[in-house]
Amino acid sequence: RCFGERPAFQDIPPGSTIWSAGFKKVYHTTIRIYKSFSALKWFFVGIAFGEAASQSLATIAITYLTDVMALNSTENGIAVLLLFIGSVPGALISKKFTLCINALWSAKVSVGIMAAITGLAALFLTGPGQQIRVYCIAFGWGIGTGWKYTAERCIVCQIIPEGQDAELMGYYLFAGQILIWLPSLIFTVLNENDV
């Protein structure tokens, strides 16, 4: 009820259905991105790897915190809550950084911060009894994820050409999901083999 009538952006070609026209459009756009828009192609590749790492972080971290750090369910819950709380200042930092510099550098810095915090976690989270360290690292991860998601979405909104908003936002969402299974699989294989 809140939205008025809106005409279609494009007509369905003769002899096509909405289903086949959609697949053809996605195919042609994919070829065009691959051949003509190198920066956009590599942005989507970066999103695929970055999202896989970010999305699997919670699963892998909880397994590590439970098995190695010997945290109970309440302590794990506090760590996850701090991660979520940390994403709010991360988003605000992203906004400031993006306005002062630009969205691309904001995204690059956020990924660097996430890598640095993960490196610190590998160095300093070595065994049970380090709950304060865990909580600090979790909050830092939250800042990095809040910053990363805000900066990436800002970039996507800036680079999408007029009239292809829904299609290329779909590419962005797809790129973020395509490799999401890989880090968890690698970690599970290593964990099950006592590595």
XYZ file of N, CA and C in Angstrom:
585
model
N 0.804 -1.207 0.000
C 0.000 0.000 0.000
C 0.841 1.262 0.000
N 2.043 1.163 0.511
C 2.881 2.354 0.649
C 3.561 2.770 -0.653
N 3.695 1.842 -1.572
C 4.403 2.145 -2.815
C 3.412 2.302 -3.954
N 3.642 3.292 -4.784
C 2.802 3.500 -5.948
C 3.223 2.608 -7.094
N 2.502 2.709 -8.193
C 2.855 1.941 -9.388
C 4.182 2.447 -9.948
N 4.976 1.522 -10.447
C 6.249 1.886 -11.035
C 6.413 1.128 -12.345
N 6.721 1.824 -13.414
C 6.889 1.102 -14.685
C 8.151 0.242 -14.659
N 8.156 -0.778 -15.507
C 9.316 -1.665 -15.608
C 10.492 -0.912 -16.221
N 11.704 -1.226 -15.771
C 12.902 -0.613 -16.350
C 13.148 -1.124 -17.767
N 12.857 -2.402 -17.987
C 13.144 -3.013 -19.274
C 11.968 -3.893 -19.679
N 11.828 -4.094 -20.976
C 10.801 -4.998 -21.494
C 11.415 -6.373 -21.706
N 10.575 -7.398 -21.596
C 11.033 -8.764 -21.868
C 11.144 -8.916 -23.383
N 12.318 -9.365 -23.877
C 12.480 -9.524 -25.332
C 11.467 -10.520 -25.903
N 11.054 -10.329 -27.142
C 10.111 -11.270 -27.771
C 10.691 -12.685 -27.782
N 9.855 -13.658 -27.504
C 10.276 -15.052 -27.510
C 10.967 -15.487 -26.229
N 11.022 -14.607 -25.225
C 11.651 -14.943 -23.947
C 10.612 -14.895 -22.830
N 10.933 -15.567 -21.771
C 10.135 -15.461 -20.548
C 10.931 -14.632 -19.555
N 10.304 -14.242 -18.481
C 11.034 -13.474 -17.465
C 12.183 -14.305 -16.901
N 11.985 -15.609 -16.836
C 13.005 -16.525 -16.320
C 14.217 -16.577 -17.258
N 13.981 -16.847 -18.545
C 15.102 -16.970 -19.490
C 15.755 -15.616 -19.743
N 14.961 -14.541 -19.772
C 15.533 -13.201 -19.976
C 16.453 -12.828 -18.822
N 16.082 -13.210 -17.615
C 16.921 -12.923 -16.448
C 18.265 -13.622 -16.530
N 18.259 -14.908 -16.894
C 19.513 -15.648 -17.020
C 20.388 -15.098 -18.148
N 19.756 -14.742 -19.267
C 20.520 -14.161 -20.382
C 21.149 -12.832 -19.969
N 20.390 -12.012 -19.259
C 20.896 -10.704 -18.816
C 22.081 -10.890 -17.870
N 21.969 -11.805 -16.929
C 23.066 -12.065 -15.989
C 24.291 -12.594 -16.745
N 24.083 -13.483 -17.705
C 25.187 -14.015 -18.501
C 25.908 -12.900 -19.253
N 25.145 -12.056 -19.937
C 25.757 -10.973 -20.715
C 26.455 -9.959 -19.813
N 25.881 -9.662 -18.670
C 26.522 -8.736 -17.733
C 27.815 -9.335 -17.196
N 27.821 -10.627 -16.914
C 29.031 -11.295 -16.429
C 30.147 -11.199 -17.459
N 29.826 -11.471 -18.707
C 30.823 -11.377 -19.779
C 31.326 -9.943 -19.896
N 30.419 -8.978 -19.815
C 30.803 -7.568 -19.923
C 31.715 -7.148 -18.772
N 31.397 -7.586 -17.563
C 32.250 -7.268 -16.412
C 33.624 -7.891 -16.596
N 33.662 -9.152 -17.024
C 34.924 -9.859 -17.199
C 35.808 -9.199 -18.256
N 35.211 -8.783 -19.375
C 35.998 -8.229 -20.474
C 36.296 -6.738 -20.331
N 35.342 -5.971 -19.804
C 35.457 -4.515 -19.863
C 35.700 -3.812 -18.532
N 35.347 -4.443 -17.435
C 35.425 -3.763 -16.141
C 36.317 -4.543 -15.187
N 37.613 -4.445 -15.415
C 38.579 -5.207 -14.626
C 38.496 -4.869 -13.136
N 38.356 -3.597 -12.811
C 38.300 -3.197 -11.403
C 37.081 -3.791 -10.714
N 35.942 -3.788 -11.393
C 34.724 -4.355 -10.821
C 34.862 -5.863 -10.652
N 35.491 -6.513 -11.634
C 35.730 -7.963 -11.548
C 36.562 -8.291 -10.306
N 37.665 -7.560 -10.112
C 38.541 -7.850 -8.975
C 37.901 -7.428 -7.653
N 37.038 -6.424 -7.694
C 36.295 -6.054 -6.487
C 35.412 -7.217 -6.050
N 34.698 -7.827 -7.009
C 33.837 -8.957 -6.664
C 34.652 -10.168 -6.197
N 35.825 -10.387 -6.779
C 36.701 -11.471 -6.311
C 37.142 -11.187 -4.876
N 37.516 -9.936 -4.604
C 37.900 -9.552 -3.238
C 36.766 -9.732 -2.254
N 35.560 -9.387 -2.676
C 34.383 -9.580 -1.822
C 34.202 -11.064 -1.517
N 34.389 -11.916 -2.519
C 34.213 -13.357 -2.321
C 35.143 -13.874 -1.224
N 36.411 -13.492 -1.278
C 37.362 -13.968 -0.275
C 37.161 -13.265 1.075
N 36.898 -11.966 1.038
C 36.712 -11.218 2.284
C 35.484 -11.652 3.056
N 34.382 -11.871 2.349
C 33.160 -12.322 3.016
C 33.320 -13.736 3.560
N 34.022 -14.584 2.818
C 34.256 -15.943 3.307
C 35.004 -15.903 4.637
N 35.998 -15.033 4.718
C 36.758 -14.912 5.960
C 35.912 -14.320 7.076
N 35.187 -13.267 6.786
C 34.386 -12.592 7.816
C 33.251 -13.463 8.329
N 32.540 -14.101 7.407
C 31.383 -14.902 7.811
C 31.776 -16.142 8.610
N 32.915 -16.713 8.291
C 33.323 -17.922 9.004
C 34.028 -17.599 10.324
N 34.334 -16.332 10.553
C 35.057 -15.943 11.761
C 34.338 -16.380 13.041
N 33.039 -16.147 13.112
C 32.293 -16.484 14.331
C 32.312 -17.986 14.597
N 32.073 -18.790 13.558
C 32.061 -20.245 13.730
C 33.427 -20.761 14.170
N 34.446 -20.331 13.474
C 35.796 -20.784 13.788
C 36.228 -20.281 15.166
N 35.915 -19.021 15.467
C 36.304 -18.451 16.758
C 35.641 -19.184 17.910
N 34.355 -19.498 17.786
C 33.671 -20.197 18.882
C 34.257 -21.586 19.089
N 34.572 -22.284 18.004
C 35.203 -23.604 18.147
C 36.553 -23.462 18.835
N 37.349 -22.487 18.417
C 38.666 -22.261 19.021
C 38.533 -21.854 20.490
N 37.605 -20.942 20.770
C 37.442 -20.483 22.153
C 36.955 -21.592 23.067
N 36.154 -22.497 22.537
C 35.660 -23.609 23.345
C 36.726 -24.679 23.541
N 37.394 -25.076 22.449
C 38.352 -26.186 22.520
C 39.698 -25.787 23.119
N 40.241 -24.644 22.717
C 41.590 -24.257 23.136
C 41.562 -23.352 24.358
N 40.673 -22.353 24.326
C 40.628 -21.385 25.424
C 39.766 -21.858 26.597
N 39.036 -22.956 26.422
C 38.184 -23.562 27.455
C 37.135 -22.594 27.999
N 36.548 -21.789 27.115
C 35.467 -20.893 27.529
C 34.168 -21.677 27.597
N 33.343 -21.346 28.587
C 32.026 -21.985 28.661
C 31.041 -21.207 27.795
N 29.794 -21.645 27.760
C 28.818 -21.028 26.861
C 28.543 -19.566 27.227
N 28.558 -19.230 28.510
C 28.336 -17.840 28.923
C 29.480 -16.951 28.457
N 30.695 -17.408 28.632
C 31.861 -16.627 28.205
C 31.903 -16.476 26.682
N 31.530 -17.543 25.955
C 31.425 -17.445 24.494
C 30.357 -16.437 24.098
N 29.233 -16.460 24.809
C 28.154 -15.515 24.529
C 28.591 -14.073 24.759
N 29.364 -13.841 25.808
C 29.880 -12.491 26.075
C 30.811 -12.051 24.947
N 31.655 -12.964 24.472
C 32.577 -12.632 23.381
C 31.810 -12.270 22.110
N 30.776 -13.054 21.786
C 29.978 -12.765 20.587
C 29.223 -11.452 20.757
N 28.696 -11.204 21.949
C 28.009 -9.940 22.211
C 28.953 -8.757 22.039
N 30.183 -8.888 22.532
C 31.169 -7.811 22.360
C 31.522 -7.612 20.890
N 31.544 -8.697 20.120
C 31.777 -8.572 18.685
C 30.660 -7.748 18.046
N 29.407 -8.051 18.407
C 28.282 -7.293 17.852
C 28.305 -5.838 18.311
N 28.602 -5.615 19.567
C 28.659 -4.243 20.089
C 29.786 -3.467 19.407
N 30.921 -4.116 19.174
C 32.051 -3.462 18.520
C 31.755 -3.042 17.093
N 30.780 -3.691 16.448
C 30.464 -3.329 15.061
C 29.832 -1.936 14.961
N 29.208 -1.456 16.036
C 28.590 -0.117 16.001
C 29.662 0.973 15.906
N 30.655 1.012 16.815
C 31.698 2.019 16.616
C 32.490 1.795 15.333
N 32.601 0.531 14.886
C 33.282 0.255 13.617
C 32.566 0.918 12.452
N 31.240 0.850 12.441
C 30.467 1.504 11.377
C 30.618 3.017 11.445
N 30.656 3.562 12.648
C 30.822 5.019 12.800
C 32.219 5.462 12.355
N 33.230 4.668 12.694
C 34.595 4.963 12.246
C 34.661 4.913 10.724
N 33.997 3.914 10.140
C 33.967 3.793 8.684
C 33.361 5.032 8.039
N 32.287 5.518 8.619
C 31.637 6.719 8.076
C 32.599 7.906 8.098
N 33.252 8.119 9.239
C 34.192 9.244 9.355
C 35.347 9.094 8.366
N 35.928 7.892 8.314
C 37.073 7.640 7.443
C 36.683 7.827 5.980
N 35.500 7.320 5.613
C 35.030 7.441 4.239
C 34.813 8.900 3.858
N 34.258 9.682 4.768
C 34.035 11.101 4.477
C 35.355 11.873 4.385
N 36.332 11.507 5.205
C 37.625 12.208 5.198
C 38.513 11.782 4.029
N 38.551 10.509 3.709
C 39.452 9.999 2.662
C 38.589 9.527 1.480
N 38.205 8.254 1.478
C 37.239 7.714 0.513
C 36.871 6.287 0.927
N 35.845 5.745 0.295
C 35.326 4.432 0.682
C 36.308 3.306 0.368
N 37.045 3.419 -0.731
C 37.987 2.366 -1.093
C 39.094 2.232 -0.059
N 39.680 3.349 0.344
C 40.726 3.293 1.368
C 40.148 2.854 2.710
N 38.932 3.227 2.980
C 38.284 2.792 4.216
C 38.162 1.272 4.243
N 37.749 0.684 3.126
C 37.640 -0.778 3.046
C 39.005 -1.445 3.185
N 40.023 -0.872 2.540
C 41.370 -1.441 2.641
C 41.893 -1.406 4.068
N 41.692 -0.285 4.740
C 42.162 -0.159 6.127
C 41.406 -1.129 7.030
N 40.099 -1.285 6.793
C 39.319 -2.203 7.638
C 39.800 -3.643 7.494
N 40.130 -4.055 6.275
C 40.644 -5.414 6.065
C 42.010 -5.565 6.737
N 42.843 -4.537 6.652
C 44.137 -4.563 7.345
C 43.968 -4.679 8.851
N 43.011 -3.962 9.392
C 42.749 -4.038 10.834
C 42.258 -5.428 11.218
N 41.362 -5.987 10.409
C 40.882 -7.351 10.694
C 42.034 -8.355 10.664
N 42.929 -8.214 9.691
C 44.078 -9.125 9.605
C 44.989 -8.947 10.812
N 45.217 -7.705 11.215
C 46.087 -7.446 12.370
C 45.481 -8.012 13.651
N 44.204 -7.838 13.834
C 43.547 -8.352 15.045
C 43.561 -9.876 15.055
N 43.366 -10.480 13.892
C 43.426 -11.943 13.816
C 44.850 -12.432 14.108
N 45.853 -11.706 13.629
C 47.241 -12.038 13.961
C 47.508 -11.916 15.450
N 46.982 -10.859 16.073
C 47.125 -10.703 17.529
C 46.433 -11.842 18.266
N 45.286 -12.258 17.760
C 44.574 -13.383 18.393
C 45.432 -14.648 18.337
N 46.067 -14.893 17.196
C 46.913 -16.085 17.063
C 48.112 -16.022 18.007
N 48.633 -14.818 18.246
C 49.797 -14.669 19.126
C 49.445 -14.711 20.608
N 48.330 -14.069 20.973
C 48.055 -13.862 22.395
C 46.991 -14.765 23.001
N 46.176 -15.422 22.200
C 45.171 -16.328 22.755
C 45.710 -17.752 22.679
N 46.424 -18.136 23.719
C 47.154 -19.402 23.671
C 46.625 -20.488 24.600
N 45.776 -20.141 25.554
C 45.287 -21.165 26.464
C 44.229 -20.642 27.422
N 43.727 -21.512 28.273
C 42.666 -21.133 29.200
C 43.080 -20.006 30.155
N 42.076 -19.316 30.677
C 42.310 -18.272 31.668
C 42.616 -16.901 31.084
N 42.338 -16.691 29.812
C 42.644 -15.411 29.166
C 41.367 -14.726 28.667
N 40.334 -14.750 29.505
C 39.045 -14.211 29.084
C 39.113 -12.733 28.702
N 39.862 -11.931 29.452
C 39.950 -10.498 29.158
C 40.563 -10.282 27.771
N 41.595 -11.049 27.453
C 42.197 -10.950 26.118
C 41.179 -11.334 25.041
N 40.438 -12.412 25.311
C 39.421 -12.860 24.358
C 38.410 -11.748 24.115
N 37.962 -11.109 25.184
C 36.941 -10.057 25.052
C 37.487 -8.854 24.293
N 38.733 -8.511 24.515
C 39.343 -7.390 23.778
C 39.465 -7.711 22.295
N 39.910 -8.929 21.986
C 40.039 -9.354 20.590
C 38.660 -9.387 19.929
N 37.655 -9.919 20.625
C 36.297 -9.981 20.067
C 35.764 -8.585 19.766
N 35.987 -7.641 20.665
C 35.551 -6.267 20.436
C 36.284 -5.671 19.228
N 37.582 -5.956 19.116
C 38.357 -5.496 17.960
C 37.839 -6.086 16.654
N 37.499 -7.380 16.671
C 36.899 -7.990 15.488
C 35.581 -7.302 15.140
N 34.823 -6.948 16.148
C 33.564 -6.246 15.911
C 33.790 -4.907 15.227
N 34.780 -4.163 15.707
C 35.101 -2.879 15.068
C 35.472 -3.107 13.601
N 36.308 -4.105 13.349
C 36.723 -4.395 11.974
C 35.570 -4.818 11.079
N 34.677 -5.667 11.574
C 33.563 -6.115 10.734
C 32.565 -4.987 10.484
N 32.257 -4.206 11.496
C 31.355 -3.070 11.291
C 31.918 -2.085 10.294
N 33.206 -1.850 10.378
C 33.896 -0.941 9.461
C 33.874 -1.507 8.036
N 34.212 -2.796 7.909
C 34.316 -3.449 6.594
C 32.977 -3.441 5.860
N 31.912 -3.873 6.519
C 30.616 -3.956 5.847
C 30.120 -2.585 5.414
N 30.318 -1.581 6.245
C 29.871 -0.237 5.904
C 30.641 0.302 4.702
N 31.945 0.142 4.704
C 32.771 0.649 3.601
C 32.462 -0.078 2.294
N 32.307 -1.408 2.345
C 32.037 -2.166 1.131
C 30.703 -1.780 0.512
N 29.683 -1.627 1.336
C 28.377 -1.259 0.800
C 28.397 0.148 0.207
N 29.183 1.008 0.790
C 29.340 2.362 0.239
C 29.998 2.293 -1.138
N 31.016 1.459 -1.281
C 31.684 1.297 -2.578
C 30.701 0.765 -3.615
N 29.947 -0.271 -3.247
C 28.996 -0.867 -4.179
C 27.981 0.168 -4.644
N 27.469 0.961 -3.721
C 26.484 1.981 -4.091
C 27.089 3.045 -5.001
N 28.378 3.290 -4.888
C 29.030 4.290 -5.734
C 29.347 3.774 -7.130
N 29.627 2.477 -7.277
C 30.081 1.971 -8.576
C 28.983 1.365 -9.433
N 27.817 1.135 -8.861
C 26.740 0.537 -9.648
C 26.207 1.554 -10.650
N 26.212 1.193 -11.946
C 25.677 2.113 -12.953
C 24.160 2.264 -12.821
N 23.660 3.397 -13.243
C 22.222 3.680 -13.214
C 21.472 2.631 -14.025
N 20.403 2.124 -13.476
C 19.575 1.150 -14.182
C 19.975 -0.294 -13.944
N 21.119 -0.540 -13.325
C 21.534 -1.915 -13.047
C 21.653 -2.137 -11.541
N 20.959 -1.341 -10.776
C 21.069 -1.384 -9.317
C 20.784 -2.776 -8.757
N 19.623 -3.317 -9.078
C 19.235 -4.612 -8.518
C 20.150 -5.721 -9.013
N 20.480 -5.688 -10.296
C 21.306 -6.744 -10.864
C 22.694 -6.786 -10.229
N 23.365 -5.642 -10.148
C 24.721 -5.637 -9.607
C 24.744 -5.752 -8.088
N 23.675 -5.350 -7.407
C 23.595 -5.625 -5.969
C 23.456 -7.128 -5.760
N 22.765 -7.786 -6.674
C 22.690 -9.250 -6.639
C 24.057 -9.885 -6.845
N 24.862 -9.345 -7.750
C 26.236 -9.821 -7.946
C 27.039 -9.664 -6.656
N 26.884 -8.521 -6.039
C 27.610 -8.260 -4.784
C 27.223 -9.287 -3.720
N 25.927 -9.522 -3.565
C 25.477 -10.490 -2.568
C 25.922 -11.904 -2.926
N 25.883 -12.242 -4.209
C 26.336 -13.556 -4.654
C 27.826 -13.739 -4.417
N 28.615 -12.714 -4.756
C 30.063 -12.796 -4.554
C 30.392 -13.045 -3.088
N 29.600 -12.461 -2.201
C 29.834 -12.650 -0.776
C 29.491 -14.041 -0.279
N 28.700 -14.796 -1.037
C 28.267 -16.122 -0.598
C 28.980 -17.280 -1.290
N 29.676 -16.997 -2.376
C 30.185 -18.073 -3.224
C 31.271 -18.932 -2.551
N 32.124 -18.343 -1.735
C 33.202 -19.100 -1.073
C 33.014 -19.222 0.434
N 31.840 -18.919 0.916
C 31.615 -18.847 2.354
C 31.875 -20.185 3.060
N 31.758 -21.283 2.358
C 31.927 -22.615 2.927
C 33.393 -23.008 3.100
N 34.315 -22.377 2.355
C 35.701 -22.836 2.290
C 36.483 -22.706 3.600
N 36.505 -21.549 4.279
C 37.283 -21.466 5.519
C 36.794 -22.421 6.604
N 35.481 -22.570 6.723
C 34.960 -23.491 7.731
C 35.340 -24.927 7.423
N 35.337 -25.295 6.142
C 35.747 -26.638 5.746
C 37.213 -26.877 6.085
N 38.074 -25.927 5.740
C 39.505 -26.071 6.037
C 39.727 -26.190 7.540
N 39.081 -25.317 8.309
C 39.246 -25.360 9.759
C 38.725 -26.671 10.339
N 37.585 -27.152 9.847
C 37.025 -28.408 10.358
C 37.954 -29.579 10.059
N 38.494 -29.633 8.850
C 39.427 -30.705 8.496
C 40.655 -30.662 9.390
N 41.207 -29.458 9.602
C 42.368 -29.336 10.480
C 42.024 -29.712 11.918
N 40.888 -29.242 12.401
C 40.473 -29.496 13.777
C 40.228 -30.995 14.006
N 39.592 -31.660 13.042
C 39.305 -33.096 13.188
C 40.563 -33.952 13.088
N 41.624 -33.403 12.498
C 42.891 -34.127 12.403
C 43.883 -33.676 13.474
N 43.385 -33.025 14.525
C 44.193 -32.588 15.682
C 45.357 -31.692 15.286
N 45.161 -30.827 14.295
C 46.200 -29.875 13.895
C 46.004 -28.625 14.737
